[in-house]
Amino acid sequence: MALFKRNTRRVVLALSDTHGGSRIGLLNPATVLERADDLGRVERWTPALGATQRWLWECYQAILSDAADLAGDDEIVAVHDGDITNGDRFGGNVPDTTLEDQRVIAEHNMLPVLALPQVKRARLVTGTAVHVPNCAEARVAARLVLHTGKEVAALHHGRANVDGVVFDLAHHGPHPGSRDWLRGNVALYYLKSAVYEDRRIGKEPARVYVRGHFHEYVPARYEEYWNDARGLYDLTVIPSFCGLNDHGRKATRSAPVLTVGMVAYVIEAGRLARIEPFTRRLDLRIEETL
């Protein structure tokens, strides 16, 4: 049974790894937090954005506008693919904030998505435990339902049938690749394995497998013939909306360029008609002449 009502055209818009609460994570400048002042009274305050956060927010707004233009009058199904908050394991968070504040920041980060008139519903996929402690996605989803009235739900791993196009949604997936010329190889083998595993357990493979976690945009496509029928499958590792801190530089082995963005999947007449990445790149190196 399809999760969403059939229509002639619909857009699935995926974003991931916004890391709300990190000093280099996405931060809506309209965010309002609460803390106690020197006399113990409630004080409302707004964190100041750093340079990376200002750039991220400009990219975020521009990409949401592009996605809305792509959708036109058609519905957008929004998917956040994990790590909606940052946690406190690796430090480097917005000063004077708590884990509860991170969930408020995450909520405010999602409000512009849900404010789009084309968006009626959203799914928040669970990320890595150290980044999303205490069921962050579920708590953020509940806040968004309360404050927007739209259909928002959290899940660990889902299969969403959108007008007959099945999306397999999970946070953890393939590594982008250990060398630039090997980029996408692991993703392709991961995709083939996912297709085979779905068949082995008696399920029709998903048309699209959506993953996050690695803060990179990596597409992969697999075509095969099974029982004399052509099968076409796509996997996308969704880029982040987060800069690189000490941990990130170590994990990426000093990646020189930061890629952020979202990916839109256009469904027409029950088929995946188009995959449109909306990405922005930032060179992290300092150029100088000595």
mmCIF file of C-alpha atoms in Angstrom:
data_model
loop_
_atom_site.group_PDB
_atom_site.id
_atom_site.type_symbol
_atom_site.label_atom_id
_atom_site.label_comp_id
_atom_site.label_asym_id
_atom_site.label_seq_id
_atom_site.Cartn_x
_atom_site.Cartn_y
_atom_site.Cartn_z
ATOM 1 C CA MET A 1 0.000 0.000 0.000
ATOM 2 C CA ALA A 2 1.336 3.424 -0.928
ATOM 3 C CA LEU A 3 2.221 5.630 2.011
ATOM 4 C CA PHE A 4 1.170 8.744 0.135
ATOM 5 C CA LYS A 5 -1.862 9.428 -2.031
ATOM 6 C CA ARG A 6 -1.326 9.016 -5.760
ATOM 7 C CA ASN A 7 -0.925 12.180 -7.797
ATOM 8 C CA THR A 8 0.374 12.924 -11.282
ATOM 9 C CA ARG A 9 3.556 14.625 -10.041
ATOM 10 C CA ARG A 10 5.292 14.792 -6.670
ATOM 11 C CA VAL A 11 8.754 15.728 -5.405
ATOM 12 C CA VAL A 12 10.683 14.024 -2.599
ATOM 13 C CA LEU A 13 13.213 16.465 -1.123
ATOM 14 C CA ALA A 14 16.025 14.954 0.959
ATOM 15 C CA LEU A 15 18.476 16.733 3.242
ATOM 16 C CA SER A 16 20.729 15.343 5.953
ATOM 17 C CA ASP A 17 23.302 15.969 8.669
ATOM 18 C CA THR A 18 22.330 19.491 9.690
ATOM 19 C CA HIS A 19 23.938 18.972 13.137
ATOM 20 C CA GLY A 20 21.851 21.542 14.988
ATOM 21 C CA GLY A 21 23.753 22.853 17.992
ATOM 22 C CA SER A 22 27.216 22.605 16.483
ATOM 23 C CA ARG A 23 29.115 25.866 16.038
ATOM 24 C CA ILE A 24 29.537 24.865 12.388
ATOM 25 C CA GLY A 25 26.120 23.242 11.984
ATOM 26 C CA LEU A 26 23.018 24.755 10.438
ATOM 27 C CA LEU A 27 21.544 27.532 12.590
ATOM 28 C CA ASN A 28 18.380 29.423 11.747
ATOM 29 C CA PRO A 29 19.019 33.079 12.702
ATOM 30 C CA ALA A 30 15.404 33.243 13.920
ATOM 31 C CA THR A 31 16.067 30.605 16.597
ATOM 32 C CA VAL A 32 14.971 31.636 20.091
ATOM 33 C CA LEU A 33 16.285 29.720 23.125
ATOM 34 C CA GLU A 34 15.558 30.022 26.838
ATOM 35 C CA ARG A 35 17.934 30.161 29.792
ATOM 36 C CA ALA A 36 18.008 31.518 33.328
ATOM 37 C CA ASP A 37 19.361 35.022 33.863
ATOM 38 C CA ASP A 38 21.472 36.057 36.866
ATOM 39 C CA LEU A 39 18.345 36.276 39.033
ATOM 40 C CA GLY A 40 16.935 32.938 37.937
ATOM 41 C CA ARG A 41 14.288 34.348 35.622
ATOM 42 C CA VAL A 42 13.593 33.007 32.130
ATOM 43 C CA GLU A 43 15.586 34.876 29.522
ATOM 44 C CA ARG A 44 15.012 34.433 25.791
ATOM 45 C CA TRP A 45 18.056 34.738 23.578
ATOM 46 C CA THR A 46 19.254 34.066 20.047
ATOM 47 C CA PRO A 47 22.695 32.555 19.372
ATOM 48 C CA ALA A 48 24.989 34.513 17.061
ATOM 49 C CA LEU A 49 25.891 32.821 13.783
ATOM 50 C CA GLY A 50 29.530 32.193 12.913
ATOM 51 C CA ALA A 51 30.983 32.712 9.435
ATOM 52 C CA THR A 52 30.378 29.101 8.368
ATOM 53 C CA GLN A 53 26.822 29.200 9.694
ATOM 54 C CA ARG A 54 26.061 32.401 7.790
ATOM 55 C CA TRP A 55 27.250 30.747 4.574
ATOM 56 C CA LEU A 56 25.272 27.590 5.334
ATOM 57 C CA TRP A 57 22.085 29.568 5.945
ATOM 58 C CA GLU A 58 22.469 31.483 2.670
ATOM 59 C CA CYS A 59 22.892 28.171 0.841
ATOM 60 C CA TYR A 60 19.939 26.652 2.697
ATOM 61 C CA GLN A 61 17.572 29.460 1.757
ATOM 62 C CA ALA A 62 18.698 29.502 -1.871
ATOM 63 C CA ILE A 63 18.342 25.737 -2.248
ATOM 64 C CA LEU A 64 14.891 25.693 -0.657
ATOM 65 C CA SER A 65 13.853 28.362 -3.144
ATOM 66 C CA ASP A 66 15.239 26.286 -6.025
ATOM 67 C CA ALA A 67 13.418 23.192 -4.761
ATOM 68 C CA ALA A 68 10.148 25.098 -4.448
ATOM 69 C CA ASP A 69 10.545 26.355 -8.017
ATOM 70 C CA LEU A 70 11.184 22.795 -9.206
ATOM 71 C CA ALA A 71 8.043 21.544 -7.480
ATOM 72 C CA GLY A 72 5.830 24.362 -8.681
ATOM 73 C CA ASP A 73 2.306 23.628 -7.483
ATOM 74 C CA ASP A 74 3.063 19.947 -6.826
ATOM 75 C CA GLU A 75 3.487 18.410 -3.386
ATOM 76 C CA ILE A 76 6.896 18.060 -1.758
ATOM 77 C CA VAL A 77 7.548 15.176 0.640
ATOM 78 C CA ALA A 78 10.432 16.245 2.901
ATOM 79 C CA VAL A 79 12.973 13.761 4.286
ATOM 80 C CA HIS A 80 15.683 14.590 6.821
ATOM 81 C CA ASP A 81 18.089 11.659 6.671
ATOM 82 C CA GLY A 82 19.683 11.820 10.104
ATOM 83 C CA ASP A 83 21.916 13.698 12.558
ATOM 84 C CA ILE A 84 19.448 16.520 13.020
ATOM 85 C CA THR A 85 21.340 17.521 16.195
ATOM 86 C CA ASN A 86 25.027 17.358 17.094
ATOM 87 C CA GLY A 87 25.180 15.802 20.578
ATOM 88 C CA ASP A 88 28.029 16.616 22.945
ATOM 89 C CA ARG A 89 30.589 13.856 22.402
ATOM 90 C CA PHE A 90 32.872 15.800 20.056
ATOM 91 C CA GLY A 91 32.415 19.257 21.578
ATOM 92 C CA GLY A 92 32.500 22.413 19.502
ATOM 93 C CA ASN A 93 28.873 23.309 20.169
ATOM 94 C CA VAL A 94 27.151 26.694 20.242
ATOM 95 C CA PRO A 95 28.263 28.265 23.559
ATOM 96 C CA ASP A 96 25.872 28.144 26.529
ATOM 97 C CA THR A 97 23.547 25.595 24.925
ATOM 98 C CA THR A 98 22.211 22.273 26.196
ATOM 99 C CA LEU A 99 21.018 19.110 24.470
ATOM 100 C CA GLU A 100 17.471 20.426 24.833
ATOM 101 C CA ASP A 101 18.584 23.631 23.092
ATOM 102 C CA GLN A 102 19.941 21.524 20.236
ATOM 103 C CA ARG A 103 16.486 20.077 19.659
ATOM 104 C CA VAL A 104 15.003 23.585 19.600
ATOM 105 C CA ILE A 105 17.667 24.619 17.073
ATOM 106 C CA ALA A 106 16.862 21.537 14.992
ATOM 107 C CA GLU A 107 13.174 22.413 15.054
ATOM 108 C CA HIS A 108 13.862 25.956 13.868
ATOM 109 C CA ASN A 109 16.116 24.598 11.119
ATOM 110 C CA MET A 110 13.237 22.508 9.771
ATOM 111 C CA LEU A 111 10.601 25.240 10.003
ATOM 112 C CA PRO A 112 11.514 26.845 6.632
ATOM 113 C CA VAL A 113 11.087 23.438 4.973
ATOM 114 C CA LEU A 114 7.682 22.883 6.524
ATOM 115 C CA ALA A 115 6.715 26.489 5.800
ATOM 116 C CA LEU A 116 6.783 25.735 2.069
ATOM 117 C CA PRO A 117 3.134 25.485 0.993
ATOM 118 C CA GLN A 118 3.959 22.407 -1.100
ATOM 119 C CA VAL A 119 5.153 20.473 1.979
ATOM 120 C CA LYS A 120 2.380 18.560 3.749
ATOM 121 C CA ARG A 121 4.449 15.893 5.498
ATOM 122 C CA ALA A 122 8.007 15.039 6.514
ATOM 123 C CA ARG A 123 9.997 12.073 7.777
ATOM 124 C CA LEU A 124 12.986 12.377 10.122
ATOM 125 C CA VAL A 125 15.377 9.415 9.950
ATOM 126 C CA THR A 126 17.373 8.522 13.062
ATOM 127 C CA GLY A 127 21.063 9.395 12.835
ATOM 128 C CA THR A 128 24.148 8.355 14.807
ATOM 129 C CA ALA A 129 23.470 7.897 18.528
ATOM 130 C CA VAL A 130 26.293 10.179 19.695
ATOM 131 C CA HIS A 131 24.854 13.027 17.619
ATOM 132 C CA VAL A 132 21.165 12.473 18.345
ATOM 133 C CA PRO A 133 20.973 11.326 22.001
ATOM 134 C CA ASN A 134 17.669 10.857 23.802
ATOM 135 C CA CYS A 135 15.670 10.169 20.645
ATOM 136 C CA ALA A 136 16.372 13.599 19.141
ATOM 137 C CA GLU A 137 14.543 12.966 15.863
ATOM 138 C CA ALA A 138 11.422 11.691 17.623
ATOM 139 C CA ARG A 139 11.413 14.672 19.972
ATOM 140 C CA VAL A 140 11.966 17.149 17.144
ATOM 141 C CA ALA A 141 9.214 15.479 15.107
ATOM 142 C CA ALA A 142 6.792 15.882 18.020
ATOM 143 C CA ARG A 143 7.676 19.569 18.352
ATOM 144 C CA LEU A 144 7.184 20.135 14.633
ATOM 145 C CA VAL A 145 3.764 18.470 14.685
ATOM 146 C CA LEU A 146 2.769 20.668 17.620
ATOM 147 C CA HIS A 147 3.973 23.915 16.073
ATOM 148 C CA THR A 148 3.138 23.373 12.383
ATOM 149 C CA GLY A 149 0.168 20.995 12.410
ATOM 150 C CA LYS A 150 1.738 19.060 9.555
ATOM 151 C CA GLU A 151 2.364 15.318 9.420
ATOM 152 C CA VAL A 152 5.877 14.692 10.746
ATOM 153 C CA ALA A 153 7.198 11.353 12.024
ATOM 154 C CA ALA A 154 10.551 9.850 13.002
ATOM 155 C CA LEU A 155 11.841 6.388 12.109
ATOM 156 C CA HIS A 156 15.053 4.352 12.158
ATOM 157 C CA HIS A 157 14.762 2.751 8.715
ATOM 158 C CA GLY A 158 11.847 3.116 6.348
ATOM 159 C CA ARG A 159 10.435 2.094 2.988
ATOM 160 C CA ALA A 160 8.241 4.921 1.721
ATOM 161 C CA ASN A 161 6.030 4.241 -1.292
ATOM 162 C CA VAL A 162 5.459 7.552 -3.050
ATOM 163 C CA ASP A 163 3.053 7.108 -5.971
ATOM 164 C CA GLY A 164 4.458 3.642 -6.618
ATOM 165 C CA VAL A 165 8.129 4.664 -6.313
ATOM 166 C CA VAL A 166 9.683 3.008 -3.244
ATOM 167 C CA PHE A 167 12.341 4.888 -1.256
ATOM 168 C CA ASP A 168 14.529 2.996 1.228
ATOM 169 C CA LEU A 169 15.439 5.551 3.908
ATOM 170 C CA ALA A 170 18.283 5.077 6.402
ATOM 171 C CA HIS A 171 21.147 7.172 7.747
ATOM 172 C CA HIS A 172 24.185 4.911 7.563
ATOM 173 C CA GLY A 173 25.406 3.686 4.205
ATOM 174 C CA PRO A 174 28.428 3.463 1.904
ATOM 175 C CA HIS A 175 31.673 5.396 2.212
ATOM 176 C CA PRO A 176 32.172 7.953 -0.596
ATOM 177 C CA GLY A 177 35.517 6.417 -1.579
ATOM 178 C CA SER A 178 39.102 6.443 -0.350
ATOM 179 C CA ARG A 179 40.435 8.123 -3.531
ATOM 180 C CA ASP A 180 38.860 10.673 -5.838
ATOM 181 C CA TRP A 181 39.040 8.304 -8.820
ATOM 182 C CA LEU A 182 37.383 5.571 -6.733
ATOM 183 C CA ARG A 183 34.481 7.823 -5.792
ATOM 184 C CA GLY A 184 31.163 6.007 -6.008
ATOM 185 C CA ASN A 185 32.588 2.488 -6.328
ATOM 186 C CA VAL A 186 31.642 1.485 -2.784
ATOM 187 C CA ALA A 187 28.222 3.079 -3.265
ATOM 188 C CA LEU A 188 27.595 1.013 -6.400
ATOM 189 C CA TYR A 189 28.479 -2.260 -4.677
ATOM 190 C CA TYR A 190 26.406 -1.250 -1.655
ATOM 191 C CA LEU A 191 23.466 -0.586 -3.965
ATOM 192 C CA LYS A 192 23.821 -3.930 -5.746
ATOM 193 C CA SER A 193 23.990 -5.702 -2.392
ATOM 194 C CA ALA A 194 20.879 -3.891 -1.138
ATOM 195 C CA VAL A 195 18.964 -4.902 -4.275
ATOM 196 C CA TYR A 196 20.045 -8.546 -3.918
ATOM 197 C CA GLU A 197 19.232 -8.620 -0.203
ATOM 198 C CA ASP A 198 15.738 -7.249 -0.755
ATOM 199 C CA ARG A 199 15.117 -9.999 -3.324
ATOM 200 C CA ARG A 200 16.558 -12.664 -1.052
ATOM 201 C CA ILE A 201 14.077 -11.824 1.698
ATOM 202 C CA GLY A 202 11.179 -11.693 -0.736
ATOM 203 C CA LYS A 203 10.794 -7.948 -1.211
ATOM 204 C CA GLU A 204 10.764 -6.005 -4.439
ATOM 205 C CA PRO A 205 13.911 -3.822 -4.334
ATOM 206 C CA ALA A 206 13.394 -0.141 -3.679
ATOM 207 C CA ARG A 207 13.732 2.187 -6.653
ATOM 208 C CA VAL A 208 15.815 4.628 -4.593
ATOM 209 C CA TYR A 209 18.081 4.055 -1.587
ATOM 210 C CA VAL A 210 18.738 7.244 0.403
ATOM 211 C CA ARG A 211 21.670 7.447 2.804
ATOM 212 C CA GLY A 212 23.604 10.159 4.672
ATOM 213 C CA HIS A 213 26.299 10.314 7.379
ATOM 214 C CA PHE A 214 29.386 11.045 5.251
ATOM 215 C CA HIS A 215 28.645 14.713 4.481
ATOM 216 C CA GLU A 216 29.244 14.158 0.776
ATOM 217 C CA TYR A 217 27.089 13.968 -2.341
ATOM 218 C CA VAL A 218 27.590 10.559 -3.948
ATOM 219 C CA PRO A 219 25.188 9.160 -6.574
ATOM 220 C CA ALA A 220 25.181 5.585 -7.860
ATOM 221 C CA ARG A 221 22.984 3.840 -10.425
ATOM 222 C CA TYR A 222 22.592 0.123 -11.108
ATOM 223 C CA GLU A 223 20.835 -1.423 -14.098
ATOM 224 C CA GLU A 224 20.114 -5.128 -14.481
ATOM 225 C CA TYR A 225 17.783 -7.627 -16.109
ATOM 226 C CA TRP A 226 15.912 -9.960 -13.764
ATOM 227 C CA ASN A 227 13.472 -12.528 -15.112
ATOM 228 C CA ASP A 228 13.763 -10.804 -18.506
ATOM 229 C CA ALA A 229 12.644 -7.483 -17.014
ATOM 230 C CA ARG A 230 14.839 -4.379 -16.876
ATOM 231 C CA GLY A 231 15.478 -3.013 -13.408
ATOM 232 C CA LEU A 232 16.910 0.425 -12.664
ATOM 233 C CA TYR A 233 17.956 1.447 -9.142
ATOM 234 C CA ASP A 234 19.526 4.565 -7.655
ATOM 235 C CA LEU A 235 21.389 5.260 -4.437
ATOM 236 C CA THR A 236 22.180 8.735 -3.170
ATOM 237 C CA VAL A 237 24.418 9.717 -0.295
ATOM 238 C CA ILE A 238 22.948 13.072 0.708
ATOM 239 C CA PRO A 239 25.364 15.940 1.456
ATOM 240 C CA SER A 240 25.287 17.741 4.787
ATOM 241 C CA PHE A 241 24.615 21.257 5.987
ATOM 242 C CA CYS A 242 27.594 21.339 8.334
ATOM 243 C CA GLY A 243 31.165 22.581 8.202
ATOM 244 C CA LEU A 244 34.284 20.666 9.214
ATOM 245 C CA ASN A 245 35.569 20.709 12.797
ATOM 246 C CA ASP A 246 38.581 18.881 14.240
ATOM 247 C CA HIS A 247 36.748 15.549 14.150
ATOM 248 C CA GLY A 248 35.500 16.176 10.617
ATOM 249 C CA ARG A 249 38.939 17.044 9.294
ATOM 250 C CA LYS A 250 40.285 13.833 10.788
ATOM 251 C CA ALA A 251 37.406 11.687 9.507
ATOM 252 C CA THR A 252 37.670 13.093 5.974
ATOM 253 C CA ARG A 253 41.481 13.046 5.947
ATOM 254 C CA SER A 254 41.565 16.813 5.430
ATOM 255 C CA ALA A 255 38.983 17.139 2.676
ATOM 256 C CA PRO A 256 39.841 20.341 0.761
ATOM 257 C CA VAL A 257 36.296 21.181 -0.328
ATOM 258 C CA LEU A 258 33.006 21.214 1.588
ATOM 259 C CA THR A 259 29.869 20.213 -0.320
ATOM 260 C CA VAL A 260 26.431 20.986 1.109
ATOM 261 C CA GLY A 261 22.954 20.665 -0.313
ATOM 262 C CA MET A 262 19.781 18.693 -0.882
ATOM 263 C CA VAL A 263 18.584 16.198 -3.477
ATOM 264 C CA ALA A 264 15.159 16.298 -5.143
ATOM 265 C CA TYR A 265 13.483 13.262 -6.716
ATOM 266 C CA VAL A 266 10.755 14.105 -9.219
ATOM 267 C CA ILE A 267 8.015 11.493 -9.594
ATOM 268 C CA GLU A 268 5.701 11.708 -12.588
ATOM 269 C CA ALA A 269 2.893 9.309 -13.446
ATOM 270 C CA GLY A 270 4.151 6.728 -10.951
ATOM 271 C CA ARG A 271 7.763 6.727 -12.164
ATOM 272 C CA LEU A 272 10.984 8.374 -11.065
ATOM 273 C CA ALA A 273 11.448 10.937 -13.815
ATOM 274 C CA ARG A 274 14.431 12.917 -12.563
ATOM 275 C CA ILE A 275 16.971 13.277 -9.771
ATOM 276 C CA GLU A 276 18.042 16.872 -9.210
ATOM 277 C CA PRO A 277 20.916 17.624 -6.807
ATOM 278 C CA PHE A 278 21.060 21.142 -5.388
ATOM 279 C CA THR A 279 24.601 21.567 -4.089
ATOM 280 C CA ARG A 280 27.013 24.322 -3.128
ATOM 281 C CA ARG A 281 30.770 23.984 -2.674
ATOM 282 C CA LEU A 282 33.233 25.852 -0.486
ATOM 283 C CA ASP A 283 37.016 25.544 -0.797
ATOM 284 C CA LEU A 284 38.344 25.308 2.763
ATOM 285 C CA ARG A 285 41.971 26.083 1.939
ATOM 286 C CA ILE A 286 43.650 29.421 2.606
ATOM 287 C CA GLU A 287 45.430 30.729 -0.485
ATOM 288 C CA GLU A 288 48.545 32.773 0.134
ATOM 289 C CA THR A 289 51.810 33.741 -1.504
ATOM 290 C CA LEU A 290 54.887 33.560 0.702
#
